[in-house]
């Protein structure tokens, strides 16, 4: 007898429902979000025929957490159903719009009973691939958090110390740079910055890791700090300086988190078997490669075709047709993290591959905007990556971007 399980997930407890192949409710219960609750769930599944050879599939509205990790230990198929999709199915069980947690668990169980082929089960990624995904996403979140804190600090400096912003405006990283943060720590106000001697500025630049143009840059910064400029009242300026130091502590922590997570991400990524293939592609470094691997995983059965991977990444266009109206445009429902890193990959590949550069310029000449051309290049590169991962072959420029005569000969052959 076929049995299906639905779990309505919550923070403190979870409602469970089991149905048979006809939709008849076999059992229901509420478990806690702890080890005893997980054991109760596994015992309930075992009572209804769950074995290592024939595990009962489970539908739940999340793909993360300890409950999902417990259920994934083995060949069990876990379906992470989007909550919005589950709410649409609820209307099939009644028109009164009633809602309850046990009822939602029953809806989830019936979703995989009737429409399992329409939903993707969680991929069977290896432990290392899942670890890379955790680190890559954490590093990306840390980068975004660092920029958010830097923006807050910049907004504050504009109100009382714009010379500090001007001193590092044209430098990569601006206020997140080690030398900028070191100088701001010592001189958080214009009054203190104007008193900095040349020897102290050069010493701070050296301690921050600078190796070239130290004296010239120190002289430029000193001149900026000593120029006449509008000033806040002395007490207000001092108060803003203390506020800047508080933000600077957050920025220092954010910068350290980015560096630590980047190192851990690169170390985990390079130990993965797919790393060598990914790094052979132009525009893919350890960080970009880790983010791509973290989002697509290493379960090669997850994307049967390159088209499925392109749709998942949002690089493939989508068609909406009704009657005489037909529209082809970009996708809005996609993996946003993969789509974001894909544009970084495409942009970097332009300078690393003559074929990618020619493809981008051809798209621009055909009328594409910059982002359209990048998306089209990402779409093509993603298809090549899908092929190389399946074939276990590195990137080959001659095959990926054949010359015009060779491409014409291949088309006529």
mmCIF file of C-alpha atoms in Angstrom:
data_model
loop_
_atom_site.group_PDB
_atom_site.id
_atom_site.type_symbol
_atom_site.label_atom_id
_atom_site.label_comp_id
_atom_site.label_asym_id
_atom_site.label_seq_id
_atom_site.Cartn_x
_atom_site.Cartn_y
_atom_site.Cartn_z
ATOM 1 C CA UNK A 1 0.000 0.000 0.000
ATOM 2 C CA UNK A 2 1.306 3.432 -0.959
ATOM 3 C CA UNK A 3 1.564 5.872 1.937
ATOM 4 C CA UNK A 4 2.317 9.584 1.787
ATOM 5 C CA UNK A 5 3.266 11.965 4.582
ATOM 6 C CA UNK A 6 2.638 15.694 4.948
ATOM 7 C CA UNK A 7 4.184 17.878 7.653
ATOM 8 C CA UNK A 8 2.994 21.375 8.492
ATOM 9 C CA UNK A 9 6.173 22.967 9.829
ATOM 10 C CA UNK A 10 6.206 25.512 12.666
ATOM 11 C CA UNK A 11 8.809 26.863 15.060
ATOM 12 C CA UNK A 12 7.796 24.976 18.194
ATOM 13 C CA UNK A 13 5.835 22.001 16.870
ATOM 14 C CA UNK A 14 4.895 20.194 13.662
ATOM 15 C CA UNK A 15 1.612 18.588 12.553
ATOM 16 C CA UNK A 16 1.900 15.286 10.702
ATOM 17 C CA UNK A 17 -0.640 13.546 8.459
ATOM 18 C CA UNK A 18 -0.360 10.196 6.648
ATOM 19 C CA UNK A 19 -2.686 9.193 3.795
ATOM 20 C CA UNK A 20 -2.948 6.133 1.577
ATOM 21 C CA UNK A 21 -3.180 5.960 -2.205
ATOM 22 C CA UNK A 22 -6.891 6.862 -2.182
ATOM 23 C CA UNK A 23 -6.448 9.907 0.059
ATOM 24 C CA UNK A 24 -7.805 8.236 3.191
ATOM 25 C CA UNK A 25 -6.309 9.626 6.392
ATOM 26 C CA UNK A 26 -4.347 6.878 8.107
ATOM 27 C CA UNK A 27 -2.843 8.777 11.038
ATOM 28 C CA UNK A 28 -2.218 12.237 12.338
ATOM 29 C CA UNK A 29 -0.285 13.656 15.274
ATOM 30 C CA UNK A 30 1.565 16.680 16.570
ATOM 31 C CA UNK A 31 5.263 16.382 17.390
ATOM 32 C CA UNK A 32 7.634 18.710 19.150
ATOM 33 C CA UNK A 33 10.659 20.290 17.559
ATOM 34 C CA UNK A 34 13.133 18.149 19.503
ATOM 35 C CA UNK A 35 14.719 14.704 19.455
ATOM 36 C CA UNK A 36 11.715 13.042 21.077
ATOM 37 C CA UNK A 37 9.444 14.545 18.443
ATOM 38 C CA UNK A 38 11.675 13.362 15.610
ATOM 39 C CA UNK A 39 11.760 9.850 17.082
ATOM 40 C CA UNK A 40 7.978 9.848 17.364
ATOM 41 C CA UNK A 41 7.708 10.810 13.698
ATOM 42 C CA UNK A 42 10.111 8.083 12.574
ATOM 43 C CA UNK A 43 8.241 5.488 14.676
ATOM 44 C CA UNK A 44 4.936 6.593 13.137
ATOM 45 C CA UNK A 45 6.371 6.229 9.645
ATOM 46 C CA UNK A 46 7.772 2.792 10.503
ATOM 47 C CA UNK A 47 4.352 1.659 11.750
ATOM 48 C CA UNK A 48 2.922 2.385 8.311
ATOM 49 C CA UNK A 49 5.514 0.540 6.267
ATOM 50 C CA UNK A 50 8.485 2.892 6.128
ATOM 51 C CA UNK A 51 11.689 0.930 5.445
ATOM 52 C CA UNK A 52 15.108 1.650 3.956
ATOM 53 C CA UNK A 53 14.007 -0.097 0.749
ATOM 54 C CA UNK A 54 10.579 1.581 0.490
ATOM 55 C CA UNK A 55 10.720 4.894 2.379
ATOM 56 C CA UNK A 56 7.568 6.968 2.690
ATOM 57 C CA UNK A 57 7.855 10.277 0.771
ATOM 58 C CA UNK A 58 7.365 13.442 2.804
ATOM 59 C CA UNK A 59 6.065 16.881 1.798
ATOM 60 C CA UNK A 60 7.005 19.872 3.938
ATOM 61 C CA UNK A 61 7.032 23.623 3.382
ATOM 62 C CA UNK A 62 10.743 24.129 4.037
ATOM 63 C CA UNK A 63 14.018 22.668 2.793
ATOM 64 C CA UNK A 64 16.083 23.553 5.862
ATOM 65 C CA UNK A 65 16.299 22.782 9.551
ATOM 66 C CA UNK A 66 17.000 19.826 11.808
ATOM 67 C CA UNK A 67 13.714 18.082 10.997
ATOM 68 C CA UNK A 68 14.534 18.035 7.274
ATOM 69 C CA UNK A 69 18.109 16.941 8.021
ATOM 70 C CA UNK A 70 16.767 14.034 10.103
ATOM 71 C CA UNK A 71 14.380 12.927 7.363
ATOM 72 C CA UNK A 72 17.060 13.169 4.678
ATOM 73 C CA UNK A 73 19.257 10.529 6.324
ATOM 74 C CA UNK A 74 18.654 7.820 3.769
ATOM 75 C CA UNK A 75 17.020 7.453 0.347
ATOM 76 C CA UNK A 76 13.759 9.138 1.423
ATOM 77 C CA UNK A 77 12.313 11.653 -1.041
ATOM 78 C CA UNK A 78 11.587 15.012 0.580
ATOM 79 C CA UNK A 79 9.408 17.495 -1.304
ATOM 80 C CA UNK A 80 9.846 21.124 -0.250
ATOM 81 C CA UNK A 81 6.512 22.575 -1.362
ATOM 82 C CA UNK A 82 6.297 26.333 -1.737
ATOM 83 C CA UNK A 83 3.821 27.714 0.866
ATOM 84 C CA UNK A 84 2.052 29.746 -1.827
ATOM 85 C CA UNK A 85 1.582 26.619 -3.951
ATOM 86 C CA UNK A 86 0.268 24.738 -0.909
ATOM 87 C CA UNK A 87 -2.286 27.478 -0.225
ATOM 88 C CA UNK A 88 -3.662 27.047 -3.752
ATOM 89 C CA UNK A 89 -4.170 23.334 -3.139
ATOM 90 C CA UNK A 90 -6.112 24.098 0.029
ATOM 91 C CA UNK A 91 -9.046 25.338 -2.068
ATOM 92 C CA UNK A 92 -9.417 21.862 -3.562
ATOM 93 C CA UNK A 93 -10.420 20.491 -0.146
ATOM 94 C CA UNK A 94 -13.093 23.082 0.632
ATOM 95 C CA UNK A 95 -14.525 26.414 -0.427
ATOM 96 C CA UNK A 96 -15.035 27.823 3.060
ATOM 97 C CA UNK A 97 -11.420 29.012 3.246
ATOM 98 C CA UNK A 98 -10.991 27.364 6.612
ATOM 99 C CA UNK A 99 -7.424 26.750 7.731
ATOM 100 C CA UNK A 100 -5.741 24.694 10.435
ATOM 101 C CA UNK A 101 -2.322 23.184 10.941
ATOM 102 C CA UNK A 102 -3.560 19.552 10.841
ATOM 103 C CA UNK A 103 -5.537 20.429 7.720
ATOM 104 C CA UNK A 104 -2.443 21.888 6.051
ATOM 105 C CA UNK A 105 -0.515 18.695 6.829
ATOM 106 C CA UNK A 106 -3.276 16.709 5.131
ATOM 107 C CA UNK A 107 -3.123 19.017 2.096
ATOM 108 C CA UNK A 108 0.635 18.524 1.819
ATOM 109 C CA UNK A 109 0.283 14.739 1.977
ATOM 110 C CA UNK A 110 -2.298 14.817 -0.822
ATOM 111 C CA UNK A 111 -0.093 17.074 -2.953
ATOM 112 C CA UNK A 112 2.558 14.396 -3.378
ATOM 113 C CA UNK A 113 -0.117 11.709 -3.599
ATOM 114 C CA UNK A 114 -1.683 13.298 -6.679
ATOM 115 C CA UNK A 115 0.965 15.617 -8.157
ATOM 116 C CA UNK A 116 4.357 14.303 -7.114
ATOM 117 C CA UNK A 117 5.745 14.445 -10.701
ATOM 118 C CA UNK A 118 4.953 18.164 -10.781
ATOM 119 C CA UNK A 119 7.181 18.890 -7.776
ATOM 120 C CA UNK A 120 10.912 18.468 -7.298
ATOM 121 C CA UNK A 121 12.242 16.420 -4.435
ATOM 122 C CA UNK A 122 15.283 17.718 -2.597
ATOM 123 C CA UNK A 123 18.474 16.788 -4.486
ATOM 124 C CA UNK A 124 20.729 14.046 -3.196
ATOM 125 C CA UNK A 125 23.766 16.301 -2.852
ATOM 126 C CA UNK A 126 26.838 15.052 -1.051
ATOM 127 C CA UNK A 127 27.748 16.301 2.402
ATOM 128 C CA UNK A 128 30.618 18.338 0.954
ATOM 129 C CA UNK A 129 28.365 20.059 -1.582
ATOM 130 C CA UNK A 130 25.885 20.947 1.164
ATOM 131 C CA UNK A 131 28.742 22.324 3.282
ATOM 132 C CA UNK A 132 29.949 24.449 0.355
ATOM 133 C CA UNK A 133 26.407 25.776 -0.059
ATOM 134 C CA UNK A 134 26.221 26.798 3.596
ATOM 135 C CA UNK A 135 29.609 28.563 3.496
ATOM 136 C CA UNK A 136 29.054 30.230 0.114
ATOM 137 C CA UNK A 137 25.674 31.630 1.125
ATOM 138 C CA UNK A 138 27.037 32.781 4.477
ATOM 139 C CA UNK A 139 29.943 34.528 2.759
ATOM 140 C CA UNK A 140 27.589 36.239 0.319
ATOM 141 C CA UNK A 141 25.343 37.357 3.184
ATOM 142 C CA UNK A 142 28.419 38.672 5.001
ATOM 143 C CA UNK A 143 29.414 40.708 1.934
ATOM 144 C CA UNK A 144 25.948 42.230 1.756
ATOM 145 C CA UNK A 145 25.990 42.957 5.500
ATOM 146 C CA UNK A 146 29.413 44.592 5.202
ATOM 147 C CA UNK A 147 28.141 46.873 2.455
ATOM 148 C CA UNK A 148 25.068 47.756 4.477
ATOM 149 C CA UNK A 149 27.157 48.828 7.473
ATOM 150 C CA UNK A 150 29.573 50.705 5.193
ATOM 151 C CA UNK A 151 26.645 52.603 3.687
ATOM 152 C CA UNK A 152 25.442 53.583 7.153
ATOM 153 C CA UNK A 153 28.913 54.817 8.046
ATOM 154 C CA UNK A 154 29.200 56.750 4.798
ATOM 155 C CA UNK A 155 25.849 58.452 5.395
ATOM 156 C CA UNK A 156 27.016 59.532 8.844
ATOM 157 C CA UNK A 157 30.374 60.832 7.580
ATOM 158 C CA UNK A 158 28.621 62.939 4.944
ATOM 159 C CA UNK A 159 26.957 64.877 7.768
ATOM 160 C CA UNK A 160 30.136 65.940 9.555
ATOM 161 C CA UNK A 161 33.319 64.506 7.952
ATOM 162 C CA UNK A 162 33.037 64.406 4.107
ATOM 163 C CA UNK A 163 36.834 64.665 3.737
ATOM 164 C CA UNK A 164 37.111 61.081 5.002
ATOM 165 C CA UNK A 165 34.868 59.884 2.179
ATOM 166 C CA UNK A 166 36.793 61.956 -0.371
ATOM 167 C CA UNK A 167 40.121 60.515 0.785
ATOM 168 C CA UNK A 168 39.129 56.994 -0.305
ATOM 169 C CA UNK A 169 36.472 57.690 -2.928
ATOM 170 C CA UNK A 170 38.555 56.343 -5.844
ATOM 171 C CA UNK A 171 40.087 53.437 -3.933
ATOM 172 C CA UNK A 172 38.719 49.883 -4.301
ATOM 173 C CA UNK A 173 36.586 49.069 -1.281
ATOM 174 C CA UNK A 174 36.382 52.735 -0.164
ATOM 175 C CA UNK A 175 35.494 52.733 3.550
ATOM 176 C CA UNK A 176 35.817 48.955 3.925
ATOM 177 C CA UNK A 177 39.547 49.153 3.198
ATOM 178 C CA UNK A 178 41.889 48.354 6.122
ATOM 179 C CA UNK A 179 43.741 51.688 5.778
ATOM 180 C CA UNK A 180 40.510 53.710 5.790
ATOM 181 C CA UNK A 181 39.232 51.908 8.875
ATOM 182 C CA UNK A 182 42.552 52.308 10.678
ATOM 183 C CA UNK A 183 42.708 56.052 10.027
ATOM 184 C CA UNK A 184 39.078 56.532 11.065
ATOM 185 C CA UNK A 185 39.710 54.637 14.298
ATOM 186 C CA UNK A 186 42.511 57.042 15.260
ATOM 187 C CA UNK A 187 40.822 60.197 13.937
ATOM 188 C CA UNK A 188 37.010 59.856 13.934
ATOM 189 C CA UNK A 189 36.450 63.652 13.749
ATOM 190 C CA UNK A 190 37.781 66.419 11.464
ATOM 191 C CA UNK A 191 39.463 68.084 14.449
ATOM 192 C CA UNK A 192 41.529 65.003 15.251
ATOM 193 C CA UNK A 193 42.188 64.252 11.575
ATOM 194 C CA UNK A 194 43.611 67.739 10.962
ATOM 195 C CA UNK A 195 46.227 67.145 13.683
ATOM 196 C CA UNK A 196 47.591 63.901 12.201
ATOM 197 C CA UNK A 197 51.315 64.289 11.391
ATOM 198 C CA UNK A 198 52.795 62.835 8.225
ATOM 199 C CA UNK A 199 54.778 60.131 10.021
ATOM 200 C CA UNK A 200 51.665 58.809 11.743
ATOM 201 C CA UNK A 201 49.688 58.682 8.509
ATOM 202 C CA UNK A 202 52.426 56.751 6.715
ATOM 203 C CA UNK A 203 52.757 54.386 9.667
ATOM 204 C CA UNK A 204 49.031 53.651 9.651
ATOM 205 C CA UNK A 205 49.055 53.003 5.913
ATOM 206 C CA UNK A 206 51.952 50.562 6.310
ATOM 207 C CA UNK A 207 50.285 48.734 9.200
ATOM 208 C CA UNK A 208 47.158 48.411 7.063
ATOM 209 C CA UNK A 209 49.150 46.484 4.455
ATOM 210 C CA UNK A 210 49.969 49.210 1.940
ATOM 211 C CA UNK A 211 53.205 48.693 0.003
ATOM 212 C CA UNK A 212 53.292 51.344 -2.743
ATOM 213 C CA UNK A 213 52.783 55.120 -3.029
ATOM 214 C CA UNK A 214 52.552 55.424 0.734
ATOM 215 C CA UNK A 215 54.201 58.854 1.111
ATOM 216 C CA UNK A 216 52.293 60.395 -1.794
ATOM 217 C CA UNK A 217 48.987 59.049 -0.562
ATOM 218 C CA UNK A 218 49.684 60.160 3.010
ATOM 219 C CA UNK A 219 50.440 63.682 1.772
ATOM 220 C CA UNK A 220 47.225 63.749 -0.265
ATOM 221 C CA UNK A 221 45.149 62.582 2.700
ATOM 222 C CA UNK A 222 46.773 65.109 5.021
ATOM 223 C CA UNK A 223 45.963 67.934 2.633
ATOM 224 C CA UNK A 224 42.333 66.826 2.437
ATOM 225 C CA UNK A 225 42.048 66.692 6.221
ATOM 226 C CA UNK A 226 43.562 70.172 6.659
ATOM 227 C CA UNK A 227 41.507 71.969 4.032
ATOM 228 C CA UNK A 228 38.957 74.494 5.228
ATOM 229 C CA UNK A 229 35.467 73.014 5.201
ATOM 230 C CA UNK A 230 32.103 73.454 6.938
ATOM 231 C CA UNK A 231 32.063 71.978 10.432
ATOM 232 C CA UNK A 232 29.480 70.912 12.970
ATOM 233 C CA UNK A 233 29.482 72.378 16.474
ATOM 234 C CA UNK A 234 32.347 70.943 18.498
ATOM 235 C CA UNK A 235 30.161 68.942 20.896
ATOM 236 C CA UNK A 236 27.955 67.690 18.063
ATOM 237 C CA UNK A 237 31.048 66.729 16.058
ATOM 238 C CA UNK A 238 32.474 64.806 18.993
ATOM 239 C CA UNK A 239 29.178 62.971 19.482
ATOM 240 C CA UNK A 240 29.066 62.034 15.816
ATOM 241 C CA UNK A 241 32.642 60.800 16.103
ATOM 242 C CA UNK A 242 31.584 58.392 18.847
ATOM 243 C CA UNK A 243 28.701 57.212 16.708
ATOM 244 C CA UNK A 244 31.147 56.621 13.843
ATOM 245 C CA UNK A 245 33.388 54.543 16.122
ATOM 246 C CA UNK A 246 30.400 52.399 17.110
ATOM 247 C CA UNK A 247 29.591 51.786 13.443
ATOM 248 C CA UNK A 248 33.265 51.145 12.785
ATOM 249 C CA UNK A 249 33.257 48.285 15.303
ATOM 250 C CA UNK A 250 30.422 46.689 13.356
ATOM 251 C CA UNK A 251 32.243 47.266 10.080
ATOM 252 C CA UNK A 252 35.455 45.709 11.405
ATOM 253 C CA UNK A 253 33.513 42.635 12.521
ATOM 254 C CA UNK A 254 31.728 42.420 9.169
ATOM 255 C CA UNK A 255 35.022 42.679 7.242
ATOM 256 C CA UNK A 256 36.588 39.972 9.412
ATOM 257 C CA UNK A 257 33.571 37.718 8.867
ATOM 258 C CA UNK A 258 33.849 38.180 5.093
ATOM 259 C CA UNK A 259 37.541 37.260 5.116
ATOM 260 C CA UNK A 260 37.100 34.226 7.402
ATOM 261 C CA UNK A 261 34.141 32.858 5.467
ATOM 262 C CA UNK A 262 35.899 33.460 2.142
ATOM 263 C CA UNK A 263 38.869 31.389 3.309
ATOM 264 C CA UNK A 264 36.643 28.583 4.598
ATOM 265 C CA UNK A 265 34.544 28.637 1.408
ATOM 266 C CA UNK A 266 37.571 28.433 -0.864
ATOM 267 C CA UNK A 267 39.089 25.599 1.154
ATOM 268 C CA UNK A 268 35.882 23.537 1.015
ATOM 269 C CA UNK A 269 35.285 24.291 -2.664
ATOM 270 C CA UNK A 270 38.778 23.300 -3.810
ATOM 271 C CA UNK A 271 38.387 19.904 -2.125
ATOM 272 C CA UNK A 272 35.272 19.116 -4.185
ATOM 273 C CA UNK A 273 35.667 16.923 -7.326
ATOM 274 C CA UNK A 274 33.770 19.459 -9.477
ATOM 275 C CA UNK A 275 36.112 22.322 -8.557
ATOM 276 C CA UNK A 276 38.718 21.552 -11.232
ATOM 277 C CA UNK A 277 36.085 21.579 -13.981
ATOM 278 C CA UNK A 278 34.486 24.795 -12.777
ATOM 279 C CA UNK A 279 37.803 26.598 -12.367
ATOM 280 C CA UNK A 280 38.700 25.744 -15.973
ATOM 281 C CA UNK A 281 35.935 28.118 -17.129
ATOM 282 C CA UNK A 282 36.846 31.754 -17.814
ATOM 283 C CA UNK A 283 35.476 34.125 -15.197
ATOM 284 C CA UNK A 284 35.110 31.482 -12.476
ATOM 285 C CA UNK A 285 37.329 31.853 -9.431
ATOM 286 C CA UNK A 286 37.039 30.042 -6.096
ATOM 287 C CA UNK A 287 34.335 32.338 -4.694
ATOM 288 C CA UNK A 288 32.195 32.417 -7.846
ATOM 289 C CA UNK A 289 32.669 28.683 -8.315
ATOM 290 C CA UNK A 290 31.657 27.967 -4.725
ATOM 291 C CA UNK A 291 28.472 30.012 -5.112
ATOM 292 C CA UNK A 292 27.566 28.207 -8.336
ATOM 293 C CA UNK A 293 28.280 24.789 -6.830
ATOM 294 C CA UNK A 294 26.331 25.682 -3.712
ATOM 295 C CA UNK A 295 23.218 26.499 -5.747
ATOM 296 C CA UNK A 296 23.279 23.719 -8.366
ATOM 297 C CA UNK A 297 24.732 21.003 -6.104
ATOM 298 C CA UNK A 298 26.466 17.865 -7.317
ATOM 299 C CA UNK A 299 23.434 15.611 -7.859
ATOM 300 C CA UNK A 300 23.720 15.250 -11.614
ATOM 301 C CA UNK A 301 20.217 13.760 -11.886
ATOM 302 C CA UNK A 302 18.719 17.009 -10.565
ATOM 303 C CA UNK A 303 18.862 18.721 -13.965
ATOM 304 C CA UNK A 304 18.253 16.192 -16.728
ATOM 305 C CA UNK A 305 18.793 18.823 -19.420
ATOM 306 C CA UNK A 306 20.672 22.082 -19.701
ATOM 307 C CA UNK A 307 17.337 23.804 -20.287
ATOM 308 C CA UNK A 308 16.145 22.847 -16.820
ATOM 309 C CA UNK A 309 19.271 24.330 -15.249
ATOM 310 C CA UNK A 310 18.921 27.513 -17.311
ATOM 311 C CA UNK A 311 15.297 27.916 -16.235
ATOM 312 C CA UNK A 312 16.283 27.365 -12.596
ATOM 313 C CA UNK A 313 18.962 30.060 -12.887
ATOM 314 C CA UNK A 314 16.618 32.484 -14.646
ATOM 315 C CA UNK A 315 18.898 32.916 -17.654
ATOM 316 C CA UNK A 316 16.524 31.259 -20.127
ATOM 317 C CA UNK A 317 13.663 33.434 -21.416
ATOM 318 C CA UNK A 318 10.054 32.614 -20.680
ATOM 319 C CA UNK A 319 7.181 32.719 -23.190
ATOM 320 C CA UNK A 320 3.655 33.861 -22.419
ATOM 321 C CA UNK A 321 1.218 33.225 -25.254
ATOM 322 C CA UNK A 322 -2.561 33.640 -25.346
ATOM 323 C CA UNK A 323 -4.536 33.948 -28.537
ATOM 324 C CA UNK A 324 -2.788 36.402 -30.842
ATOM 325 C CA UNK A 325 -0.626 37.804 -28.085
ATOM 326 C CA UNK A 326 2.840 36.373 -27.571
ATOM 327 C CA UNK A 327 5.482 37.748 -25.217
ATOM 328 C CA UNK A 328 9.043 36.536 -24.633
ATOM 329 C CA UNK A 329 10.859 38.050 -21.663
ATOM 330 C CA UNK A 330 13.088 37.366 -18.700
ATOM 331 C CA UNK A 331 12.129 35.167 -15.791
ATOM 332 C CA UNK A 332 11.132 36.616 -12.454
ATOM 333 C CA UNK A 333 10.760 33.298 -10.598
ATOM 334 C CA UNK A 334 14.271 31.915 -10.302
ATOM 335 C CA UNK A 335 17.113 31.133 -7.931
ATOM 336 C CA UNK A 336 18.150 34.691 -7.133
ATOM 337 C CA UNK A 337 21.541 33.745 -5.715
ATOM 338 C CA UNK A 338 22.484 31.724 -8.793
ATOM 339 C CA UNK A 339 21.204 34.461 -11.079
ATOM 340 C CA UNK A 340 23.245 37.075 -9.206
ATOM 341 C CA UNK A 341 26.504 35.150 -9.356
ATOM 342 C CA UNK A 342 25.785 34.247 -12.975
ATOM 343 C CA UNK A 343 25.975 37.882 -14.013
ATOM 344 C CA UNK A 344 29.268 38.256 -12.142
ATOM 345 C CA UNK A 345 30.556 35.176 -13.959
ATOM 346 C CA UNK A 346 29.438 36.437 -17.366
ATOM 347 C CA UNK A 347 30.947 39.884 -16.819
ATOM 348 C CA UNK A 348 34.291 38.417 -15.720
ATOM 349 C CA UNK A 349 34.375 35.936 -18.602
ATOM 350 C CA UNK A 350 34.367 38.783 -21.131
ATOM 351 C CA UNK A 351 37.940 39.669 -20.201
ATOM 352 C CA UNK A 352 39.005 36.030 -19.798
ATOM 353 C CA UNK A 353 37.702 34.565 -23.043
ATOM 354 C CA UNK A 354 37.930 35.945 -26.566
ATOM 355 C CA UNK A 355 34.891 33.910 -27.562
ATOM 356 C CA UNK A 356 32.815 35.222 -24.662
ATOM 357 C CA UNK A 357 33.869 38.776 -25.492
ATOM 358 C CA UNK A 358 32.912 38.311 -29.160
ATOM 359 C CA UNK A 359 29.552 36.812 -28.152
ATOM 360 C CA UNK A 360 28.816 39.735 -25.822
ATOM 361 C CA UNK A 361 29.741 42.319 -28.456
ATOM 362 C CA UNK A 362 27.631 40.520 -31.043
ATOM 363 C CA UNK A 363 24.609 40.690 -28.755
ATOM 364 C CA UNK A 364 25.194 44.375 -28.047
ATOM 365 C CA UNK A 365 25.509 45.093 -31.766
ATOM 366 C CA UNK A 366 22.210 43.282 -32.273
ATOM 367 C CA UNK A 367 20.427 45.700 -29.955
ATOM 368 C CA UNK A 368 20.696 44.053 -26.539
ATOM 369 C CA UNK A 369 21.214 46.186 -23.458
ATOM 370 C CA UNK A 370 24.223 45.465 -21.294
ATOM 371 C CA UNK A 371 22.275 43.269 -18.844
ATOM 372 C CA UNK A 372 20.466 41.482 -21.682
ATOM 373 C CA UNK A 373 23.762 40.622 -23.353
ATOM 374 C CA UNK A 374 25.215 39.420 -20.039
ATOM 375 C CA UNK A 375 22.148 37.282 -19.369
ATOM 376 C CA UNK A 376 22.410 35.710 -22.820
ATOM 377 C CA UNK A 377 26.125 35.033 -22.294
ATOM 378 C CA UNK A 378 25.395 33.516 -18.863
ATOM 379 C CA UNK A 379 22.749 31.333 -20.483
ATOM 380 C CA UNK A 380 25.242 30.005 -23.009
ATOM 381 C CA UNK A 381 28.024 29.483 -20.456
ATOM 382 C CA UNK A 382 25.621 27.666 -18.132
ATOM 383 C CA UNK A 383 24.749 25.196 -20.866
ATOM 384 C CA UNK A 384 28.450 24.560 -21.424
ATOM 385 C CA UNK A 385 28.988 24.029 -17.703
ATOM 386 C CA UNK A 386 26.132 21.516 -17.618
ATOM 387 C CA UNK A 387 27.742 19.552 -20.464
ATOM 388 C CA UNK A 388 31.220 19.620 -18.940
ATOM 389 C CA UNK A 389 29.988 18.439 -15.536
ATOM 390 C CA UNK A 390 28.146 15.505 -17.101
ATOM 391 C CA UNK A 391 31.044 14.617 -19.400
ATOM 392 C CA UNK A 392 33.645 15.259 -16.647
ATOM 393 C CA UNK A 393 35.612 17.392 -19.116
ATOM 394 C CA UNK A 394 37.237 20.814 -18.643
ATOM 395 C CA UNK A 395 36.270 23.915 -20.574
ATOM 396 C CA UNK A 396 37.588 24.088 -24.126
ATOM 397 C CA UNK A 397 37.532 27.522 -25.777
ATOM 398 C CA UNK A 398 37.669 26.090 -29.297
ATOM 399 C CA UNK A 399 34.593 23.932 -28.712
ATOM 400 C CA UNK A 400 32.654 26.479 -26.651
ATOM 401 C CA UNK A 401 33.178 29.371 -29.071
ATOM 402 C CA UNK A 402 34.199 28.030 -32.490
ATOM 403 C CA UNK A 403 35.400 30.514 -35.070
ATOM 404 C CA UNK A 404 32.952 31.778 -37.665
ATOM 405 C CA UNK A 405 34.198 29.558 -40.539
ATOM 406 C CA UNK A 406 34.242 26.518 -38.281
ATOM 407 C CA UNK A 407 30.742 27.289 -36.954
ATOM 408 C CA UNK A 408 29.418 27.676 -40.517
ATOM 409 C CA UNK A 409 30.985 24.391 -41.564
ATOM 410 C CA UNK A 410 29.467 22.628 -38.551
ATOM 411 C CA UNK A 411 26.030 24.074 -39.347
ATOM 412 C CA UNK A 412 26.120 22.888 -42.986
ATOM 413 C CA UNK A 413 27.518 19.453 -42.162
#
